[in-house]
């Protein structure tokens, strides 16, 4: 009977240690998650800023729209 109580006591001790270990691991994972979330937000802001800069450069590089051309052939083409 005493041996059964000792086994139960040992199991309870191991369970308590495991629970504490899991709490510690959970705390560390939550910290890492918060850090990565903040880093992700920063990367998103940087990506948006880069996209805006690229769009601004592309707008500067776009040639002006060509003027509408007259669909009727000119005299030099009609002479051919």
PDB file of C-alpha atoms in Angstrom:
ATOM      1  CA  UNK A   1       0.000   0.000   0.000  1.00  0.00           C
ATOM      2  CA  UNK A   2       2.787   2.435   0.892  1.00  0.00           C
ATOM      3  CA  UNK A   3       4.523   1.562  -2.353  1.00  0.00           C
ATOM      4  CA  UNK A   4       1.364   2.502  -4.310  1.00  0.00           C
ATOM      5  CA  UNK A   5       1.221   5.864  -2.536  1.00  0.00           C
ATOM      6  CA  UNK A   6       4.898   6.445  -3.306  1.00  0.00           C
ATOM      7  CA  UNK A   7       4.304   5.634  -7.003  1.00  0.00           C
ATOM      8  CA  UNK A   8       1.349   7.996  -7.071  1.00  0.00           C
ATOM      9  CA  UNK A   9       3.386  10.703  -5.351  1.00  0.00           C
ATOM     10  CA  UNK A  10       6.197  10.257  -7.896  1.00  0.00           C
ATOM     11  CA  UNK A  11       3.731  10.514 -10.774  1.00  0.00           C
ATOM     12  CA  UNK A  12       2.239  13.682  -9.293  1.00  0.00           C
ATOM     13  CA  UNK A  13       5.716  15.182  -8.935  1.00  0.00           C
ATOM     14  CA  UNK A  14       6.546  14.346 -12.576  1.00  0.00           C
ATOM     15  CA  UNK A  15       3.222  15.821 -13.683  1.00  0.00           C
ATOM     16  CA  UNK A  16       3.907  19.018 -11.734  1.00  0.00           C
ATOM     17  CA  UNK A  17       7.394  19.288 -13.279  1.00  0.00           C
ATOM     18  CA  UNK A  18       5.980  18.714 -16.751  1.00  0.00           C
ATOM     19  CA  UNK A  19       3.290  21.338 -16.202  1.00  0.00           C
ATOM     20  CA  UNK A  20       5.910  23.862 -15.056  1.00  0.00           C
ATOM     21  CA  UNK A  21       8.114  23.018 -18.019  1.00  0.00           C
ATOM     22  CA  UNK A  22       5.191  23.519 -20.402  1.00  0.00           C
ATOM     23  CA  UNK A  23       4.327  26.853 -18.775  1.00  0.00           C
ATOM     24  CA  UNK A  24       7.905  28.026 -19.271  1.00  0.00           C
ATOM     25  CA  UNK A  25       7.953  26.861 -22.877  1.00  0.00           C
ATOM     26  CA  UNK A  26       4.591  28.514 -23.527  1.00  0.00           C
ATOM     27  CA  UNK A  27       5.891  31.799 -22.103  1.00  0.00           C
ATOM     28  CA  UNK A  28       8.961  31.686 -24.357  1.00  0.00           C
ATOM     29  CA  UNK A  29       6.852  30.826 -27.395  1.00  0.00           C
ATOM     30  CA  UNK A  30       4.495  33.720 -26.680  1.00  0.00           C
ATOM     31  CA  UNK A  31       7.460  36.103 -26.455  1.00  0.00           C
ATOM     32  CA  UNK A  32       8.887  34.798 -29.731  1.00  0.00           C
ATOM     33  CA  UNK A  33       5.461  35.081 -31.368  1.00  0.00           C
ATOM     34  CA  UNK A  34       5.071  38.694 -30.234  1.00  0.00           C
ATOM     35  CA  UNK A  35       8.536  39.546 -31.553  1.00  0.00           C
ATOM     36  CA  UNK A  36       7.853  37.902 -34.907  1.00  0.00           C
ATOM     37  CA  UNK A  37       4.470  39.619 -35.182  1.00  0.00           C
ATOM     38  CA  UNK A  38       6.072  43.019 -34.603  1.00  0.00           C
ATOM     39  CA  UNK A  39       8.768  42.193 -37.150  1.00  0.00           C
ATOM     40  CA  UNK A  40       6.087  41.129 -39.645  1.00  0.00           C
ATOM     41  CA  UNK A  41       4.251  44.446 -39.237  1.00  0.00           C
ATOM     42  CA  UNK A  42       7.530  46.303 -39.796  1.00  0.00           C
ATOM     43  CA  UNK A  43       8.215  44.296 -42.958  1.00  0.00           C
ATOM     44  CA  UNK A  44       4.711  45.024 -44.255  1.00  0.00           C
ATOM     45  CA  UNK A  45       5.226  48.762 -43.743  1.00  0.00           C
ATOM     46  CA  UNK A  46       8.598  48.598 -45.486  1.00  0.00           C
ATOM     47  CA  UNK A  47       7.086  46.639 -48.363  1.00  0.00           C
ATOM     48  CA  UNK A  48       4.292  49.189 -48.812  1.00  0.00           C
ATOM     49  CA  UNK A  49       6.821  52.035 -48.799  1.00  0.00           C
ATOM     50  CA  UNK A  50       8.977  50.240 -51.380  1.00  0.00           C
ATOM     51  CA  UNK A  51       5.937  49.567 -53.545  1.00  0.00           C
ATOM     52  CA  UNK A  52       5.004  53.260 -53.433  1.00  0.00           C
ATOM     53  CA  UNK A  53       8.543  54.258 -54.445  1.00  0.00           C
ATOM     54  CA  UNK A  54       8.541  51.810 -57.363  1.00  0.00           C
ATOM     55  CA  UNK A  55       5.136  53.028 -58.523  1.00  0.00           C
ATOM     56  CA  UNK A  56       6.359  56.628 -58.371  1.00  0.00           C
ATOM     57  CA  UNK A  57       9.447  55.748 -60.446  1.00  0.00           C
ATOM     58  CA  UNK A  58       7.310  53.871 -62.972  1.00  0.00           C
ATOM     59  CA  UNK A  59       5.003  56.859 -63.282  1.00  0.00           C
ATOM     60  CA  UNK A  60       8.007  59.019 -64.113  1.00  0.00           C
ATOM     61  CA  UNK A  61       9.226  56.553 -66.739  1.00  0.00           C
ATOM     62  CA  UNK A  62       5.927  56.168 -68.576  1.00  0.00           C
ATOM     63  CA  UNK A  63       6.009  58.004 -71.898  1.00  0.00           C
ATOM     64  CA  UNK A  64       3.205  60.445 -72.582  1.00  0.00           C
ATOM     65  CA  UNK A  65       0.213  58.961 -74.375  1.00  0.00           C
ATOM     66  CA  UNK A  66       0.582  59.340 -78.163  1.00  0.00           C
ATOM     67  CA  UNK A  67      -1.792  61.771 -79.876  1.00  0.00           C
ATOM     68  CA  UNK A  68      -4.578  60.215 -81.882  1.00  0.00           C
ATOM     69  CA  UNK A  69      -3.563  59.663 -85.472  1.00  0.00           C
ATOM     70  CA  UNK A  70      -5.817  60.440 -88.435  1.00  0.00           C
ATOM     71  CA  UNK A  71      -7.001  57.117 -89.870  1.00  0.00           C
ATOM     72  CA  UNK A  72      -7.014  58.500 -93.448  1.00  0.00           C
ATOM     73  CA  UNK A  73      -3.817  57.930 -95.409  1.00  0.00           C
ATOM     74  CA  UNK A  74      -1.767  60.975 -96.331  1.00  0.00           C
ATOM     75  CA  UNK A  75      -1.043  62.004 -99.942  1.00  0.00           C
ATOM     76  CA  UNK A  76       2.303  60.154-100.140  1.00  0.00           C
ATOM     77  CA  UNK A  77       0.602  56.851 -99.341  1.00  0.00           C
ATOM     78  CA  UNK A  78      -2.229  57.534-101.801  1.00  0.00           C
ATOM     79  CA  UNK A  79       0.333  58.108-104.597  1.00  0.00           C
ATOM     80  CA  UNK A  80       1.715  54.569-104.251  1.00  0.00           C
TER      81      UNK A  80
END
